[in-house]
CSV table of C-alpha atoms in Angstrom, one decimal:
chain,number,residue,atom,x,y,z
U,483,MET,CA,-4.1,23.0,7.6
U,484,PRO,CA,-4.8,20.4,4.8
U,485,ASP,CA,-6.1,21.8,1.6
U,486,HIS,CA,-8.8,19.0,1.7
U,487,ASP,CA,-10.6,17.2,4.4
U,488,ALA,CA,-8.7,14.0,5.4
U,489,PRO,CA,-10.5,11.0,3.9
U,490,HIS,CA,-12.8,8.9,6.0
U,491,LEU,CA,-11.6,5.3,6.2
U,492,ASP,CA,-14.1,2.7,7.3
U,493,ALA,CA,-11.9,0.0,8.8
U,494,ASP,CA,-14.9,-2.0,10.0
U,495,ARG,CA,-16.3,-2.3,6.5
U,496,ALA,CA,-12.9,-3.4,5.2
U,497,LEU,CA,-12.6,-6.0,7.9
U,498,ARG,CA,-16.1,-7.4,7.3
U,499,PHE,CA,-15.3,-7.8,3.6
U,500,HIS,CA,-12.0,-9.6,4.3
U,501,ASP,CA,-13.4,-11.8,7.0
U,502,GLY,CA,-15.9,-13.1,4.4
U,503,PHE,CA,-13.3,-13.4,1.5
U,504,ALA,CA,-12.0,-16.9,1.2
U,505,PRO,CA,-8.4,-16.1,0.2
U,506,TYR,CA,-7.9,-13.8,3.2
U,507,ARG,CA,-5.6,-14.8,6.1
U,508,LYS,CA,-4.1,-12.5,8.7
U,509,THR,CA,-0.4,-12.1,8.2
U,510,PRO,CA,2.0,-12.6,11.1
U,511,LEU,CA,3.4,-10.0,13.4
U,512,ARG,CA,6.8,-11.5,14.1
U,513,ARG,CA,8.8,-10.8,17.3
U,514,GLY,CA,12.6,-10.8,17.1
U,515,ALA,CA,15.5,-8.8,18.4
U,516,ILE,CA,17.9,-6.1,17.1
U,517,GLY,CA,20.8,-5.9,19.3
U,518,ASP,CA,19.5,-6.1,22.9
U,519,ARG,CA,16.1,-4.7,22.0
U,520,ALA,CA,12.8,-6.2,20.9
U,521,LEU,CA,11.9,-5.9,17.2
U,522,LEU,CA,8.4,-6.2,15.8
U,523,CYS,CA,8.0,-7.1,12.1
U,524,LYS,CA,4.7,-7.3,10.2
U,525,ASP,CA,5.4,-9.8,7.5
U,526,GLU,CA,3.4,-9.1,4.3
U,527,THR,CA,5.5,-11.3,2.1
U,528,GLY,CA,2.8,-14.0,1.9
U,529,ARG,CA,-0.3,-11.8,1.8
U,530,MET,CA,-3.1,-13.7,0.0
U,531,GLY,CA,-0.6,-15.6,-2.2
U,532,LEU,CA,0.3,-12.3,-4.0
U,533,GLY,CA,3.3,-11.5,-1.8
U,534,ALA,CA,2.6,-7.9,-0.9
U,535,PHE,CA,0.3,-5.8,1.4
U,536,LYS,CA,-1.3,-4.2,-1.7
U,537,ALA,CA,-3.5,-7.4,-2.1
U,538,ILE,CA,-5.8,-6.1,0.6
U,539,GLY,CA,-6.3,-2.7,-1.0
U,540,GLY,CA,-6.8,-3.4,-4.7
U,541,THR,CA,-9.0,-6.5,-4.2
U,542,TYR,CA,-11.3,-4.7,-1.8
U,543,ALA,CA,-11.6,-1.6,-4.0
U,544,VAL,CA,-12.4,-3.9,-7.0
U,545,ALA,CA,-15.2,-5.5,-5.0
U,546,VAL,CA,-16.8,-2.2,-3.9
U,547,LEU,CA,-16.5,-0.5,-7.3
U,548,LEU,CA,-17.9,-3.6,-9.1
U,549,ALA,CA,-20.8,-3.7,-6.7
U,550,ARG,CA,-21.6,-0.1,-7.5
U,551,ALA,CA,-21.2,-0.7,-11.2
U,552,LEU,CA,-23.7,-3.6,-11.1
U,553,GLY,CA,-26.1,-1.8,-8.7
U,554,VAL,CA,-25.9,-4.3,-5.9
U,555,GLU,CA,-25.4,-3.8,-2.2
U,556,THR,CA,-23.2,-6.8,-1.4
U,557,THR,CA,-19.5,-7.2,-1.9
U,558,GLU,CA,-19.6,-11.0,-1.1
U,559,ALA,CA,-17.6,-12.8,-3.8
U,560,ASP,CA,-20.3,-15.4,-4.9
U,561,ALA,CA,-23.0,-12.7,-4.9
U,562,LEU,CA,-20.9,-10.5,-7.1
U,563,ARG,CA,-20.2,-13.3,-9.5
U,564,ALA,CA,-23.9,-14.1,-9.7
U,565,ALA,CA,-24.8,-10.4,-10.2
U,566,LEU,CA,-22.2,-10.2,-13.0
U,567,ALA,CA,-23.6,-13.3,-14.7
U,568,ALA,CA,-27.1,-11.8,-14.6
U,569,HIS,CA,-25.7,-8.5,-16.0
U,570,HIS,CA,-26.9,-7.7,-19.5
U,571,GLY,CA,-24.3,-5.1,-20.4
U,572,PRO,CA,-20.6,-5.5,-21.1
U,573,VAL,CA,-18.3,-7.0,-18.5
U,574,PRO,CA,-16.8,-4.2,-16.4
U,575,VAL,CA,-13.1,-3.6,-17.1
U,576,PHE,CA,-10.7,-2.2,-14.5
U,577,VAL,CA,-7.7,-0.2,-15.7
U,578,CYS,CA,-4.7,1.1,-13.7
U,579,ALA,CA,-1.0,1.9,-13.8
U,580,SER,CA,1.2,0.0,-11.5
U,581,ALA,CA,4.7,-0.5,-10.3
U,582,GLY,CA,3.8,-4.1,-9.9
U,583,ASN,CA,2.0,-5.0,-6.7
U,584,HIS,CA,-1.1,-2.8,-7.1
U,585,GLY,CA,-1.6,-4.2,-10.5
U,586,MET,CA,-1.4,-7.7,-9.1
U,587,ALA,CA,-4.1,-6.9,-6.5
U,588,VAL,CA,-6.4,-5.4,-9.1
U,589,ALA,CA,-5.9,-8.3,-11.5
U,590,PHE,CA,-6.6,-10.8,-8.6
U,591,GLY,CA,-9.7,-9.0,-7.6
U,592,ALA,CA,-11.0,-8.9,-11.2
U,593,GLN,CA,-10.3,-12.6,-11.5
U,594,GLN,CA,-12.0,-13.5,-8.3
U,595,PHE,CA,-15.2,-11.6,-9.1
U,596,GLY,CA,-15.4,-12.3,-12.9
U,597,ALA,CA,-14.4,-8.8,-14.2
U,598,CYS,CA,-11.7,-7.9,-16.6
U,599,CYS,CA,-8.7,-5.7,-16.2
U,600,ARG,CA,-5.9,-4.0,-18.1
U,601,ILE,CA,-2.7,-3.0,-16.4
U,602,HIS,CA,-0.2,-0.3,-17.6
U,603,LEU,CA,3.4,-0.9,-16.7
U,604,SER,CA,6.3,1.5,-17.3
U,605,ASP,CA,9.6,0.3,-18.6
U,606,THR,CA,11.0,0.3,-15.1
U,607,VAL,CA,8.7,-2.5,-13.8
U,608,PRO,CA,10.5,-5.9,-13.8
U,609,HIS,CA,9.4,-8.3,-16.5
U,610,ALA,CA,8.6,-10.9,-13.9
U,611,PHE,CA,5.4,-9.0,-13.2
U,612,VAL,CA,4.1,-9.4,-16.7
U,613,GLY,CA,3.9,-13.2,-16.5
U,614,ARG,CA,2.3,-13.0,-13.0
U,615,LEU,CA,-0.3,-10.5,-14.2
U,616,GLU,CA,-1.1,-12.4,-17.3
U,617,ALA,CA,-1.5,-15.6,-15.2
U,618,LEU,CA,-4.3,-13.8,-13.3
U,619,GLY,CA,-6.1,-13.0,-16.6
U,620,ALA,CA,-4.9,-9.4,-17.0
U,621,GLU,CA,-4.1,-7.7,-20.2
U,622,VAL,CA,-0.7,-6.0,-19.8
U,623,VAL,CA,0.4,-2.9,-21.7
U,624,ARG,CA,3.9,-1.4,-21.5
U,625,SER,CA,3.3,2.4,-21.3
U,626,GLY,CA,6.1,4.9,-20.9
U,627,ALA,CA,9.5,5.1,-19.5
U,628,THR,CA,8.4,6.1,-15.9
U,629,TYR,CA,5.6,5.3,-13.4
U,630,GLU,CA,4.2,8.8,-14.0
U,631,GLU,CA,4.0,8.2,-17.7
U,632,SER,CA,2.1,4.9,-17.1
U,633,ILE,CA,-0.4,6.7,-14.9
U,634,ALA,CA,-1.1,9.2,-17.8
U,635,ALA,CA,-1.6,6.2,-20.1
U,636,ALA,CA,-4.0,4.6,-17.7
U,637,ILE,CA,-6.0,7.8,-17.4
U,638,ALA,CA,-6.2,8.2,-21.2
U,639,ASP,CA,-7.2,4.5,-21.5
U,640,ALA,CA,-10.1,4.9,-19.1
U,641,GLU,CA,-11.3,8.1,-20.7
U,642,ALA,CA,-11.2,6.5,-24.2
U,643,THR,CA,-12.8,3.1,-23.3
U,644,GLY,CA,-15.1,3.8,-20.4
U,645,ALA,CA,-13.1,1.4,-18.2
U,646,ILE,CA,-13.1,1.9,-14.4
U,647,HIS,CA,-9.9,3.6,-13.5
U,648,LEU,CA,-8.6,2.2,-10.2
U,649,ALA,CA,-5.4,4.0,-9.2
U,650,ASP,CA,-3.8,3.9,-5.8
U,651,GLY,CA,-2.8,7.5,-5.9
U,652,SER,CA,-5.2,10.5,-5.7
U,653,TRP,CA,-5.2,14.0,-7.1
U,654,PRO,CA,-7.8,16.9,-7.3
U,655,GLY,CA,-10.9,15.5,-8.9
U,656,TYR,CA,-9.9,11.9,-8.4
U,657,THR,CA,-10.3,10.5,-4.9
U,658,GLU,CA,-12.9,7.8,-4.4
U,659,PRO,CA,-11.1,4.7,-5.9
U,660,PRO,CA,-7.8,5.4,-4.1
U,661,ARG,CA,-9.7,6.1,-0.9
U,662,LEU,CA,-11.2,2.6,-1.2
U,663,VAL,CA,-7.7,1.2,-1.8
U,664,MET,CA,-6.5,2.9,1.4
U,665,GLU,CA,-9.6,1.7,3.3
U,666,GLY,CA,-8.5,-1.8,2.4
U,667,TYR,CA,-5.0,-1.2,3.8
U,668,THR,CA,-6.5,-0.3,7.2
U,669,VAL,CA,-6.9,-4.1,7.7
U,670,MET,CA,-3.2,-4.4,8.2
U,671,ALA,CA,-3.2,-1.8,11.0
U,672,GLU,CA,-6.2,-3.4,12.7
U,673,GLU,CA,-4.5,-6.8,12.5
U,674,MET,CA,-1.4,-5.3,14.2
U,675,ARG,CA,-3.5,-3.6,16.8
U,676,ALA,CA,-5.3,-6.8,17.8
U,677,ASP,CA,-2.0,-8.7,18.2
U,678,LEU,CA,-0.4,-5.9,20.1
U,679,ALA,CA,-3.4,-5.5,22.5
U,680,VAL,CA,-3.1,-9.2,23.4
U,681,ALA,CA,0.6,-9.3,23.9
U,682,GLY,CA,0.9,-5.8,25.4
U,683,ASP,CA,4.2,-5.0,23.7
U,684,TRP,CA,3.3,-1.8,22.0
U,685,PRO,CA,6.1,-0.3,19.8
U,686,SER,CA,7.8,3.0,20.5
U,687,HIS,CA,8.4,3.7,16.8
U,688,VAL,CA,6.6,2.5,13.6
U,689,TYR,CA,8.5,2.8,10.3
U,690,LEU,CA,6.2,3.1,7.2
U,691,GLN,CA,7.7,3.0,3.8
U,692,ALA,CA,6.0,5.1,1.2
U,693,GLY,CA,5.7,5.5,-2.6
U,694,VAL,CA,2.7,7.7,-3.2
U,695,GLY,CA,1.9,7.1,0.5
U,696,GLY,CA,-1.4,5.2,0.5
U,697,MET,CA,-0.3,2.4,2.9
U,698,ALA,CA,1.7,4.7,5.2
U,699,ALA,CA,-1.3,7.0,5.5
U,700,ALA,CA,-3.9,4.3,6.1
U,701,VAL,CA,-1.8,2.7,8.8
U,702,ALA,CA,-0.9,6.0,10.3
U,703,ALA,CA,-4.5,7.1,10.4
U,704,MET,CA,-5.5,3.9,12.3
U,705,ILE,CA,-2.6,4.2,14.7
U,706,ARG,CA,-3.7,7.8,15.6
U,707,ARG,CA,-7.3,6.8,15.8
U,708,ASN,CA,-7.3,3.8,18.0
U,709,TRP,CA,-4.0,2.3,19.1
U,710,ALA,CA,-3.8,2.3,22.9
U,711,VAL,CA,-0.2,3.4,23.0
U,712,GLN,CA,1.0,6.0,20.5
U,713,PRO,CA,4.3,5.5,18.8
U,714,GLU,CA,6.5,7.9,16.9
U,715,ILE,CA,5.6,7.4,13.2
U,716,VAL,CA,8.4,7.6,10.7
U,717,VAL,CA,7.6,7.8,6.9
U,718,VAL,CA,10.4,6.3,4.8
U,719,GLU,CA,11.1,7.1,1.1
U,720,PRO,CA,13.8,6.5,-1.4
U,721,GLU,CA,16.5,9.2,-1.5
U,722,ALA,CA,15.6,9.4,-5.2
U,723,ALA,CA,11.9,10.1,-4.6
U,724,PRO,CA,11.2,12.1,-1.4
U,725,CYS,CA,7.9,13.4,-2.6
U,726,LEU,CA,6.1,13.2,0.8
U,727,ARG,CA,9.1,14.7,2.7
U,728,ASP,CA,9.4,17.6,0.3
U,729,SER,CA,5.7,18.1,0.3
U,730,ALA,CA,5.6,18.2,4.1
U,731,GLN,CA,8.4,20.7,4.1
U,732,ALA,CA,6.7,22.9,1.5
U,733,GLY,CA,3.3,22.7,3.2
U,734,LYS,CA,1.8,21.6,-0.2
U,735,MET,CA,2.0,18.8,-2.7
U,736,VAL,CA,5.1,18.9,-4.8
U,737,THR,CA,6.6,16.7,-7.5
U,738,VAL,CA,10.2,15.8,-7.2
U,739,ASP,CA,12.9,14.9,-9.7
U,740,GLY,CA,15.4,12.1,-9.3
U,741,PRO,CA,17.1,9.1,-10.8
U,742,VAL,CA,15.4,5.7,-11.0
U,743,SER,CA,15.6,3.9,-7.6
U,744,THR,CA,16.1,0.2,-7.1
U,745,MET,CA,13.2,0.5,-4.6
U,746,GLY,CA,10.9,0.2,-7.6
U,747,ARG,CA,7.6,0.0,-5.8
U,748,LEU,CA,8.5,3.2,-3.8
U,749,ASP,CA,10.0,5.1,-6.7
U,750,CYS,CA,7.1,7.7,-7.0
U,751,LYS,CA,7.9,11.3,-7.7
U,752,ALA,CA,4.4,12.7,-6.8
U,753,PRO,CA,2.4,12.0,-3.6
U,754,SER,CA,-1.2,10.9,-3.3
U,755,MET,CA,-3.3,13.9,-2.3
U,756,LEU,CA,-5.3,11.9,0.2
U,757,ALA,CA,-2.2,10.3,1.7
U,758,PHE,CA,-0.5,13.6,2.1
U,759,ASP,CA,-3.5,15.1,3.8
U,760,ILE,CA,-3.2,12.4,6.5
U,761,LEU,CA,0.5,12.1,6.8
U,762,ARG,CA,1.2,15.8,7.1
U,763,GLY,CA,-0.6,15.6,10.5
U,764,ALA,CA,-0.1,12.0,11.6
U,765,ALA,CA,3.6,11.5,10.8
U,766,ASP,CA,6.4,12.6,13.2
U,767,ARG,CA,9.3,12.4,10.8
U,768,PHE,CA,9.9,11.9,7.1
U,769,VAL,CA,13.2,10.3,6.3
U,770,THR,CA,15.0,8.9,3.2
U,771,VAL,CA,17.2,5.8,2.6
U,772,THR,CA,19.6,5.1,-0.2
U,773,ASP,CA,19.4,2.2,-2.6
U,774,ALA,CA,22.5,0.7,-1.0
U,775,GLU,CA,21.0,1.0,2.5
U,776,ALA,CA,17.8,-0.6,1.4
U,777,GLY,CA,19.6,-3.4,-0.4
U,778,GLU,CA,21.7,-4.2,2.7
U,779,ALA,CA,18.5,-4.1,4.8
U,780,ALA,CA,16.9,-6.7,2.6
U,781,ARG,CA,20.0,-8.9,3.1
U,782,ILE,CA,19.8,-8.4,6.8
U,783,ALA,CA,16.1,-9.2,7.0
U,784,GLY,CA,16.8,-12.6,5.4
U,785,ALA,CA,19.8,-13.2,7.7
U,786,MET,CA,17.7,-12.3,10.8
U,787,GLY,CA,15.0,-14.8,9.7
U,788,LEU,CA,12.4,-12.0,9.2
U,789,GLY,CA,11.6,-13.0,5.6
U,790,ALA,CA,12.9,-12.9,2.1
U,791,THR,CA,12.2,-9.4,0.7
U,792,THR,CA,13.3,-6.7,-1.7
U,793,PRO,CA,14.9,-3.2,-1.1
U,794,SER,CA,11.4,-1.8,-1.3
U,795,GLY,CA,10.1,-4.3,1.2
U,796,ALA,CA,13.0,-3.6,3.6
U,797,ALA,CA,13.0,0.2,3.4
U,798,GLY,CA,11.5,0.6,6.8
U,799,LEU,CA,14.2,-1.7,8.3
U,800,ALA,CA,16.8,0.4,6.5
U,801,ALA,CA,15.6,3.6,8.1
U,802,LEU,CA,15.6,1.9,11.5
U,803,LEU,CA,19.2,0.8,11.0
U,804,ALA,CA,20.1,4.3,10.0
U,805,ASP,CA,18.5,5.7,13.1
U,806,ASP,CA,20.4,3.2,15.2
U,807,ALA,CA,23.6,4.5,13.8
U,808,THR,CA,22.8,8.2,14.1
U,809,LEU,CA,20.4,8.9,17.0
U,810,ALA,CA,21.7,9.5,20.5
U,811,GLU,CA,18.9,7.2,21.8
U,812,PRO,CA,18.0,4.5,19.3
U,813,PRO,CA,14.3,3.4,19.1
U,814,ALA,CA,13.5,1.3,22.2
U,815,ALA,CA,10.9,-0.9,20.7
U,816,PRO,CA,10.7,-0.5,16.9
U,817,LEU,CA,8.1,-2.0,14.5
U,818,VAL,CA,8.9,-2.4,10.8
U,819,ILE,CA,6.9,-3.8,7.9
U,820,LEU,CA,8.2,-6.2,5.2
U,821,SER,CA,5.9,-4.9,2.6
U,822,GLU,CA,6.6,-7.4,-0.2
U,823,GLY,CA,8.3,-10.7,-0.9
U,824,ALA,CA,11.5,-11.3,-2.8
U,825,GLU,CA,9.5,-12.5,-5.9
U,826,ALA,CA,8.7,-8.9,-6.6
U,827,ALA,CA,12.3,-8.1,-7.4
């Protein structure tokens, strides 16, 4: 049994926020083919102009946490800006560590609502993210050689300055901000459910790539809660960072060691506690893919017309291709997610 109660994720609240948020648009669920079988692909490469699914998590969490900090009930963008303008104290500052896309989402949310933010990046995060973050008004700090070191720097920053720490991973004593991020991610699962219900072509397998596991857990929770046809759920991690797989095998959260992966947004050595508590019950399998497999899958995704993506974004497709090569019965109707666009490389 989980060490902690699985988090409650209010998908209806997240959907209401996004329906009233001007930059929001539903992303497409593309239908193609792999061999002689149907292939479903949720394309997150254009999400809210930020190019990754994380836009719907970080932005939503900023809105909810900012409303709480200002003592208002609404998360509507104009109302939050007005409340902030009437606020007599210092402008709230959000701080987080990021492998790139989560920081973009937090910076975008802070910009949209008039708050400030400071993003800690490790040395492994591509320099392209620095310019993109600064263009959104964020202060960028290089902190540490690894993602885990940048998390420690963000925690210390928040403790020293009183900033609002908005991480997308959770651990004992720190759960509410990452729970809100995951709540935002439920929108993606609900978008897919609505499209699938209309078309009636429910998938047999859903491949969910994972770093700390927030997106995979949020989508898996919604699938198990309310999808009419239940697929096999496969969680996909880099071979260099199988923290969820090893945690599931151990029956408790573990931190793994490994080299730096080219799947930079998935290269996380410790799982999110909340994500693990969901996935240990919701996932059917945990698998890993190599950097070479993920790189080839990114190339194949482009060649198939699914979208321009990165090894991180194509990790689910890489796992599907590996299953096709090794399973006696390949998945009949798989669904994969292109989680980020090629600009994140």
